[in-house]
mmCIF file with all atom_site columns, C-alpha atoms in Angstrom:
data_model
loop_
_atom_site.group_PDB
_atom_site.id
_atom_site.type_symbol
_atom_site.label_atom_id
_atom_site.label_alt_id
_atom_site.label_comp_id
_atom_site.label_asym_id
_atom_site.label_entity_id
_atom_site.label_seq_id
_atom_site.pdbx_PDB_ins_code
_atom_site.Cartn_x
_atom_site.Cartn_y
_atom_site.Cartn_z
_atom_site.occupancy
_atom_site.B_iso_or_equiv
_atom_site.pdbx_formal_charge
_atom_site.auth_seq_id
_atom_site.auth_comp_id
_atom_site.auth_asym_id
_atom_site.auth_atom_id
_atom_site.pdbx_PDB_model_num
ATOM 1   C CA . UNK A 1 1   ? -74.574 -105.674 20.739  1.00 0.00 ? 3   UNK A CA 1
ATOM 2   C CA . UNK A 1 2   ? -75.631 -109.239 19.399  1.00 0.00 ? 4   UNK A CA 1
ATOM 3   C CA . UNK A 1 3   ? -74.083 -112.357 20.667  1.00 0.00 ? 5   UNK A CA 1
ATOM 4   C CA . UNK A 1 4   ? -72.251 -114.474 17.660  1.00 0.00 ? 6   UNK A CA 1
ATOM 5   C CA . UNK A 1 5   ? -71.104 -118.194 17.913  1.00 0.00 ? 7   UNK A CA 1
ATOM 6   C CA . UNK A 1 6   ? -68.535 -118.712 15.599  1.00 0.00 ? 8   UNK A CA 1
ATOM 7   C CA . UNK A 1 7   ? -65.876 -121.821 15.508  1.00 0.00 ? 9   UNK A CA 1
ATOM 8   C CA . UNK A 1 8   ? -61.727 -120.973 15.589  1.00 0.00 ? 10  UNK A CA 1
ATOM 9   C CA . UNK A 1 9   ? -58.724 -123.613 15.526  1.00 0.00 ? 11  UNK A CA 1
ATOM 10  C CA . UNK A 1 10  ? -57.566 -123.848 18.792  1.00 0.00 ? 12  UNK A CA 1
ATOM 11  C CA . UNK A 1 11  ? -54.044 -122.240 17.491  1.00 0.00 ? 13  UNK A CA 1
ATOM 12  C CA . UNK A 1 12  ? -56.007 -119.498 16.689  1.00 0.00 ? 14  UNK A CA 1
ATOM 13  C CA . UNK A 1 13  ? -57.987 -118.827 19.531  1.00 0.00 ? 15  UNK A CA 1
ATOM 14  C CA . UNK A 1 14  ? -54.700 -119.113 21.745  1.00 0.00 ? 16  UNK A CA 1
ATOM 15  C CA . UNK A 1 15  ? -53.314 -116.154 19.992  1.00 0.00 ? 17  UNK A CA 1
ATOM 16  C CA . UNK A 1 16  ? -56.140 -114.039 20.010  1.00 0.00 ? 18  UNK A CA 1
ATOM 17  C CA . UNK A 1 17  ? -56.353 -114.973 23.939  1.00 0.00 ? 19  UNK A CA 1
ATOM 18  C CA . UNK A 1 18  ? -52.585 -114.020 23.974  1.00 0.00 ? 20  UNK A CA 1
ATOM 19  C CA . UNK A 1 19  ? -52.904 -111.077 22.376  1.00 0.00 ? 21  UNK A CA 1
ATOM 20  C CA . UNK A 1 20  ? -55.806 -110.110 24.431  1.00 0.00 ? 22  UNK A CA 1
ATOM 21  C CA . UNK A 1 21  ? -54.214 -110.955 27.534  1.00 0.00 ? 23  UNK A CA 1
ATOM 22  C CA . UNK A 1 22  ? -50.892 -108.614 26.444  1.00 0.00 ? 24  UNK A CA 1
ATOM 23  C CA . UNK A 1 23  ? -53.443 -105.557 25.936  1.00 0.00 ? 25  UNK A CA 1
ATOM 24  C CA . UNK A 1 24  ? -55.936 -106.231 28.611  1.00 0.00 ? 26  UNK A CA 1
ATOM 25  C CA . UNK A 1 25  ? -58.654 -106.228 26.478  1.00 0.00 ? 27  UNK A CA 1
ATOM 26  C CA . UNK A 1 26  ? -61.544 -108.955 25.720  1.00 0.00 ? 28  UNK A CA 1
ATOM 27  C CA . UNK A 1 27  ? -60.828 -111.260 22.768  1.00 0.00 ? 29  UNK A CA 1
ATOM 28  C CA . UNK A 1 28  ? -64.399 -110.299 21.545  1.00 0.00 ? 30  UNK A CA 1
ATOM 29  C CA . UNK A 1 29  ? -62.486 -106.503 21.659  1.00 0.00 ? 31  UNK A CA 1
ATOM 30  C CA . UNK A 1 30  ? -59.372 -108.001 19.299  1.00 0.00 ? 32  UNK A CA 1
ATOM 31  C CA . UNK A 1 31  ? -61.755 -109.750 17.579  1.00 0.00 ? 33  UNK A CA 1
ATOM 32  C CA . UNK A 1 32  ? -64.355 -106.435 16.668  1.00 0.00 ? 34  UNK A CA 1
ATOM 33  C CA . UNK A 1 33  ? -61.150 -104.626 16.150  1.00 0.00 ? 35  UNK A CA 1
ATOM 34  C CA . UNK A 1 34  ? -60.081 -106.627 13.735  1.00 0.00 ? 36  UNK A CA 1
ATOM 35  C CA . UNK A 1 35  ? -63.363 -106.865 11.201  1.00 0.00 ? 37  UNK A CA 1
ATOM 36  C CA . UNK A 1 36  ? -63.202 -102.998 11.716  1.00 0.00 ? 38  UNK A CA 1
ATOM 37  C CA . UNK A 1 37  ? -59.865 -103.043 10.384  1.00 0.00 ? 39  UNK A CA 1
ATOM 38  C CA . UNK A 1 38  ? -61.347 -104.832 7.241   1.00 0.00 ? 40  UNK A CA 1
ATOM 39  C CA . UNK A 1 39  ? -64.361 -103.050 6.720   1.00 0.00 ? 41  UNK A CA 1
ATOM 40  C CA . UNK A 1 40  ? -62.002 -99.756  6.494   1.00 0.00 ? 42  UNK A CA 1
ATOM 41  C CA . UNK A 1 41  ? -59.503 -101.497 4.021   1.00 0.00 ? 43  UNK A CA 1
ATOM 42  C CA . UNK A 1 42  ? -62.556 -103.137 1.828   1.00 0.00 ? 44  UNK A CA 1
ATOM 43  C CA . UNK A 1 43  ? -64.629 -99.578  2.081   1.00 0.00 ? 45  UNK A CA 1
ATOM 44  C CA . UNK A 1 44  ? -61.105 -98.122  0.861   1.00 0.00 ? 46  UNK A CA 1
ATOM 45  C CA . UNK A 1 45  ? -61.126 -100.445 -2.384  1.00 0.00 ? 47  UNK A CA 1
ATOM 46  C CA . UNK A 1 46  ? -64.121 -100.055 -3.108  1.00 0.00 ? 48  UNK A CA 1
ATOM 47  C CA . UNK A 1 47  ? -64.363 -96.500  -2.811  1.00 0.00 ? 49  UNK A CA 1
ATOM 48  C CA . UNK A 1 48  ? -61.735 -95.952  -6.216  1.00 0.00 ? 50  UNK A CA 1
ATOM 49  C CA . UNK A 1 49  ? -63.121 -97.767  -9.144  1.00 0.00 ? 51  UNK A CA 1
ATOM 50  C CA . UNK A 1 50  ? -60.677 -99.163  -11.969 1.00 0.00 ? 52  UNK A CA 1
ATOM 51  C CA . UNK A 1 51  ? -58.835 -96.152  -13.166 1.00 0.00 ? 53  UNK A CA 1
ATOM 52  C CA . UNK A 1 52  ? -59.467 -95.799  -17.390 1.00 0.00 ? 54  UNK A CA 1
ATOM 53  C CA . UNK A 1 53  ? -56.589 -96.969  -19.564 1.00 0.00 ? 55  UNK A CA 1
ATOM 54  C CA . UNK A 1 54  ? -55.997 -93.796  -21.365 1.00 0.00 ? 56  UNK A CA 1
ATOM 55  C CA . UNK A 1 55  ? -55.514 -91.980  -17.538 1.00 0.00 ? 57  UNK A CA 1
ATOM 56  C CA . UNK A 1 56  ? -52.750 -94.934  -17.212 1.00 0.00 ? 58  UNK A CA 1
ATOM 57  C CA . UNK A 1 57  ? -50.320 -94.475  -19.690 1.00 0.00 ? 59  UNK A CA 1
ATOM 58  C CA . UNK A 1 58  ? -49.113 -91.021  -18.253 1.00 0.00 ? 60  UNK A CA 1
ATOM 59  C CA . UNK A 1 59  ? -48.860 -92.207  -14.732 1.00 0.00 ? 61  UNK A CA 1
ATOM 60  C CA . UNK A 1 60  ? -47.177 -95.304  -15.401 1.00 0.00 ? 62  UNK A CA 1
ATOM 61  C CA . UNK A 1 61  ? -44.513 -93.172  -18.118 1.00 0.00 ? 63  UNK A CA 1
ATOM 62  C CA . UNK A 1 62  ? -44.123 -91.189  -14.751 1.00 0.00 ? 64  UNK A CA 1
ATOM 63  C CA . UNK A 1 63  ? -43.141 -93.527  -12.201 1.00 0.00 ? 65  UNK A CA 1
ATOM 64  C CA . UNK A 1 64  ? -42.257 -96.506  -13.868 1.00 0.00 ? 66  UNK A CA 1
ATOM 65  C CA . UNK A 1 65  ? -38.473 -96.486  -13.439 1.00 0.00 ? 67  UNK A CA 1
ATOM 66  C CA . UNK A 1 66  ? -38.937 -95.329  -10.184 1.00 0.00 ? 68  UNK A CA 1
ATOM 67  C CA . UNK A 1 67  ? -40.665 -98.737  -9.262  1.00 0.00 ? 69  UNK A CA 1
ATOM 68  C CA . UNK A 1 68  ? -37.953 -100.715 -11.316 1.00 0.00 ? 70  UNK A CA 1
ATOM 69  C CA . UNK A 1 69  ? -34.488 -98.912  -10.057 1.00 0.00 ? 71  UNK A CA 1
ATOM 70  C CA . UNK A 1 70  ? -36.177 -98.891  -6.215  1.00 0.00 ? 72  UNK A CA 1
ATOM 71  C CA . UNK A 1 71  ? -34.479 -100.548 -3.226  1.00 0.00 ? 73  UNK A CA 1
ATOM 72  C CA . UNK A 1 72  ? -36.842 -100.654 -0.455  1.00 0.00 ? 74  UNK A CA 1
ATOM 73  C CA . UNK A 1 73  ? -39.799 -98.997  0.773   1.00 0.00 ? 75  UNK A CA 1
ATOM 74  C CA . UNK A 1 74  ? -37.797 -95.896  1.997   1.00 0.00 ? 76  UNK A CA 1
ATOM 75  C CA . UNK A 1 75  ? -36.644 -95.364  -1.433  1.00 0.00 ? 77  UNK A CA 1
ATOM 76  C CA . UNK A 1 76  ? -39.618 -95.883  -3.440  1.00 0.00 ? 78  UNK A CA 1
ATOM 77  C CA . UNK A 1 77  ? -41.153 -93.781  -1.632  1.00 0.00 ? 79  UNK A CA 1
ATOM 78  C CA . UNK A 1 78  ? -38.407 -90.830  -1.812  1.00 0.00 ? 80  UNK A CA 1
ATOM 79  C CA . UNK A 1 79  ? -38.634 -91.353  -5.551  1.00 0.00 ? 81  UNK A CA 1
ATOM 80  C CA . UNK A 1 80  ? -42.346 -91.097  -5.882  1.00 0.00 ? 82  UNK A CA 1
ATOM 81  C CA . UNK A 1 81  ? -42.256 -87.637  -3.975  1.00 0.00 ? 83  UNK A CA 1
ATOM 82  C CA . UNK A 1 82  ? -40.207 -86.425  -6.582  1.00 0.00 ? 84  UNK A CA 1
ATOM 83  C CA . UNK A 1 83  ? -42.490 -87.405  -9.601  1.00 0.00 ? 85  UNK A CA 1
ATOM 84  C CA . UNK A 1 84  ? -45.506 -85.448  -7.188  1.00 0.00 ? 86  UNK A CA 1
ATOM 85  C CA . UNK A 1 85  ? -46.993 -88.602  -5.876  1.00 0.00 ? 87  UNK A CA 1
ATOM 86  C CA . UNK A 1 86  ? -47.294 -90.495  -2.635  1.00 0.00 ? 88  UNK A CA 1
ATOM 87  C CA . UNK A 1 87  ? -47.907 -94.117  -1.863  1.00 0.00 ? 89  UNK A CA 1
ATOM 88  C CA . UNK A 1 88  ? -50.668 -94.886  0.413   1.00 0.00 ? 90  UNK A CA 1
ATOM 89  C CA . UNK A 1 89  ? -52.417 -98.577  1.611   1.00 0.00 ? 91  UNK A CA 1
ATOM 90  C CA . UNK A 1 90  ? -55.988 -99.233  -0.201  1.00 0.00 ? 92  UNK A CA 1
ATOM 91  C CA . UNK A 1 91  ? -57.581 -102.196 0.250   1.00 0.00 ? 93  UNK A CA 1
ATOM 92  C CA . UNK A 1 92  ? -55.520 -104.729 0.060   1.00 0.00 ? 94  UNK A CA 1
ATOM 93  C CA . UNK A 1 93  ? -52.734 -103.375 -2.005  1.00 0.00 ? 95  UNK A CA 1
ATOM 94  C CA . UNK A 1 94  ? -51.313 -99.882  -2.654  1.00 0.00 ? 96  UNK A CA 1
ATOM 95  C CA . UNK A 1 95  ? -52.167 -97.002  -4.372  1.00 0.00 ? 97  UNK A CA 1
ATOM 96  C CA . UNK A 1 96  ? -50.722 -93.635  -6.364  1.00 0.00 ? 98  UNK A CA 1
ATOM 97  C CA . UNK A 1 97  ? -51.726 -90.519  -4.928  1.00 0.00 ? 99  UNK A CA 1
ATOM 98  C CA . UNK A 1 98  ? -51.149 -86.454  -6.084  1.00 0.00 ? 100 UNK A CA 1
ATOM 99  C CA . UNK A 1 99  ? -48.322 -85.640  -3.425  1.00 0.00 ? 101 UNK A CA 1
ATOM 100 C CA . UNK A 1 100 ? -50.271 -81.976  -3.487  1.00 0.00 ? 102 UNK A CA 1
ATOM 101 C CA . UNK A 1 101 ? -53.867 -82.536  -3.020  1.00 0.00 ? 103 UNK A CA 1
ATOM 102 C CA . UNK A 1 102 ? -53.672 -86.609  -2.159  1.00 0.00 ? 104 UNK A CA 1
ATOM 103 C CA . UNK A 1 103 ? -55.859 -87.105  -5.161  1.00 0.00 ? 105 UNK A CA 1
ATOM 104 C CA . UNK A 1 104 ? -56.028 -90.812  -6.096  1.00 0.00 ? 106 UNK A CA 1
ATOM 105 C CA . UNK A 1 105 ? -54.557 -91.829  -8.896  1.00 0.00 ? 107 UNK A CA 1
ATOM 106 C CA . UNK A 1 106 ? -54.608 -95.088  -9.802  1.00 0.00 ? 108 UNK A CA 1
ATOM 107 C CA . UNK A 1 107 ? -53.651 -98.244  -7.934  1.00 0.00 ? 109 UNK A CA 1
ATOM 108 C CA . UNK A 1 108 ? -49.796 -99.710  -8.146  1.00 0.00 ? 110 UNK A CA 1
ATOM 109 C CA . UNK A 1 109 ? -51.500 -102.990 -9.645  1.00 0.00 ? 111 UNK A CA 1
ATOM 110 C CA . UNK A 1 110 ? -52.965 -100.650 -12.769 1.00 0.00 ? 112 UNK A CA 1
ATOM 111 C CA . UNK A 1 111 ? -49.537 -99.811  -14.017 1.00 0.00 ? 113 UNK A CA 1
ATOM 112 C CA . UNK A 1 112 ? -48.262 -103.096 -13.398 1.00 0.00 ? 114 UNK A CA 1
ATOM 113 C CA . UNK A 1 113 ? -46.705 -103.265 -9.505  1.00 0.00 ? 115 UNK A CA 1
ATOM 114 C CA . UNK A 1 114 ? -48.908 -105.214 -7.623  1.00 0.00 ? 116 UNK A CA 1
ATOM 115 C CA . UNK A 1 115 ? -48.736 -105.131 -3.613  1.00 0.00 ? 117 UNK A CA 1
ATOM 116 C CA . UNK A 1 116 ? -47.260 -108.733 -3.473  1.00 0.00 ? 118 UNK A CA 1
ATOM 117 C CA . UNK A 1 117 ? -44.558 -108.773 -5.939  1.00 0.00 ? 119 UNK A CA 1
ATOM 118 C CA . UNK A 1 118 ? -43.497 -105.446 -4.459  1.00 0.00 ? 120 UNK A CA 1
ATOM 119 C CA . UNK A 1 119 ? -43.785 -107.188 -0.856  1.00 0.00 ? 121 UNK A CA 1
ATOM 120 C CA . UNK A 1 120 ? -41.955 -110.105 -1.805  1.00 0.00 ? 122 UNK A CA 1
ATOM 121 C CA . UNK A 1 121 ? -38.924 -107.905 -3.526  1.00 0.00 ? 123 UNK A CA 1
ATOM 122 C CA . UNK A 1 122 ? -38.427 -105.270 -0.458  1.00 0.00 ? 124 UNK A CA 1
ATOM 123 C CA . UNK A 1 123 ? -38.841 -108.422 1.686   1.00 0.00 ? 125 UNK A CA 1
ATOM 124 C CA . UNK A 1 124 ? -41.385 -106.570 3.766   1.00 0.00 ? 126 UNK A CA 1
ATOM 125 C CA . UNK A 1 125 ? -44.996 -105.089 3.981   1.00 0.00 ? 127 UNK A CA 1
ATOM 126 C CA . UNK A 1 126 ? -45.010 -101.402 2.888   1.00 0.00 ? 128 UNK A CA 1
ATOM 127 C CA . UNK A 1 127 ? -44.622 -99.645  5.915   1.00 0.00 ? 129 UNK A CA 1
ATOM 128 C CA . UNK A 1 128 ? -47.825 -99.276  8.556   1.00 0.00 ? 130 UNK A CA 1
ATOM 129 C CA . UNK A 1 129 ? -50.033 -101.701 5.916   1.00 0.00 ? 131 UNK A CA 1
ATOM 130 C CA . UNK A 1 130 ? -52.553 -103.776 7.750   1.00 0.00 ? 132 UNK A CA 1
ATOM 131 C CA . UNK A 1 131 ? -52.033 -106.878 5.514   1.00 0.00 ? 133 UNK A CA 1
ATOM 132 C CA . UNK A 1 132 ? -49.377 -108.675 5.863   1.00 0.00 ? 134 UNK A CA 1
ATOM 133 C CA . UNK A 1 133 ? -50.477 -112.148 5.702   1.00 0.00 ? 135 UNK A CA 1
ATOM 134 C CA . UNK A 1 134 ? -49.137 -112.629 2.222   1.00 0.00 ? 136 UNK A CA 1
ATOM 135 C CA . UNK A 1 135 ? -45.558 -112.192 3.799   1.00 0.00 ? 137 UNK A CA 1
ATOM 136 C CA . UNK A 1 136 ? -46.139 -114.568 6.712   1.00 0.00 ? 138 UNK A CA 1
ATOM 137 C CA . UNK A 1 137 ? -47.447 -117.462 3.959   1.00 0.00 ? 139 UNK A CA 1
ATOM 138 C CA . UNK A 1 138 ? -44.503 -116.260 1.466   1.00 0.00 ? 140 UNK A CA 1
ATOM 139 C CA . UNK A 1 139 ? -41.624 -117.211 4.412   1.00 0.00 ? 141 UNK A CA 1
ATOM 140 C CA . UNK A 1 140 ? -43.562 -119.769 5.483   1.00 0.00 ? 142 UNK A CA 1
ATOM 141 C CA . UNK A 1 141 ? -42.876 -121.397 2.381   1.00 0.00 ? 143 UNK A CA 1
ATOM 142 C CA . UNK A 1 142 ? -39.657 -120.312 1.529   1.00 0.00 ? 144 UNK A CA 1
ATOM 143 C CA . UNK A 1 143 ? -39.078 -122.140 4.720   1.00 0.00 ? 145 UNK A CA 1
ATOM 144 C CA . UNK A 1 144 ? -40.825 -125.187 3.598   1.00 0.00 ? 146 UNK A CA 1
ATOM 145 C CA . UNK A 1 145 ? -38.741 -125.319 0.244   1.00 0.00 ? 147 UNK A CA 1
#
């Protein structure tokens, strides 16, 4: 391992010693956990390129009312199954899936239902998503306005 000097806000530091503390590990652990955690979701982006327009227009005829007419997560979800396809976290945002054979389809923001405005209308990260910063900054402002 290399030794890396880096500079942090002290509120930041604090919480990563916090968080440290509450799973008796290093902050250097939390720390290499964390750039792990976004290697994985940037090697997950990167691995689907842009899906071509005339694969689109099927997929998003499939599931677009299903994305509209939702109420949460849960439901979306339930709906999708239906249609054949699954929701799973890539990158930072979601993508479609084949339910069957977990095939990648396309991502949610190709047919027009990006990860934040979804976010911001269930009022929640999509379940077990590893960014969720956008929500923190959205009710941070909500709270400010």
């Amino acid at each position: 391992m290399e030794s890396v000097t880096f500079k942090l806000p002290q509120s930041m530091l604090a919480r990563l010693d916090q968080i440290a503390r509450g799973e008796d590990v290093s902050v250097g652990q939390i720390i290499r956990l964390a750039i792990e955690r976004d290697f994985h979701r940037r090697d997950g982006f990167a691995r689907h390129p842009r899906t071509a327009e005339d694969l689109l227009a099927p997929i998003r005829a499939r599931v677009r009312d299903d994305f509209i007419e939702a109420g949460g997560w849960r439901d979306l979800r339930a709906r999708l199954i239906e249609r054949g396809c699954s929701l799973r976290e890539a990158g930072g945002g979601l993508a479609l899936h084949d339910a069957i054979t977990g095939r990648f389809l396309c991502r949610t923001s190709e047919i027009g239902f990006g990860y934040p405005t979804l976010m911001r209308r269930f009022a929640a990260p999509f379940p077990g998503h590893s960014q969720t910063a956008l929500l923190d900054r959205m009710k941070e402002a909500a709270m400010k306005g």
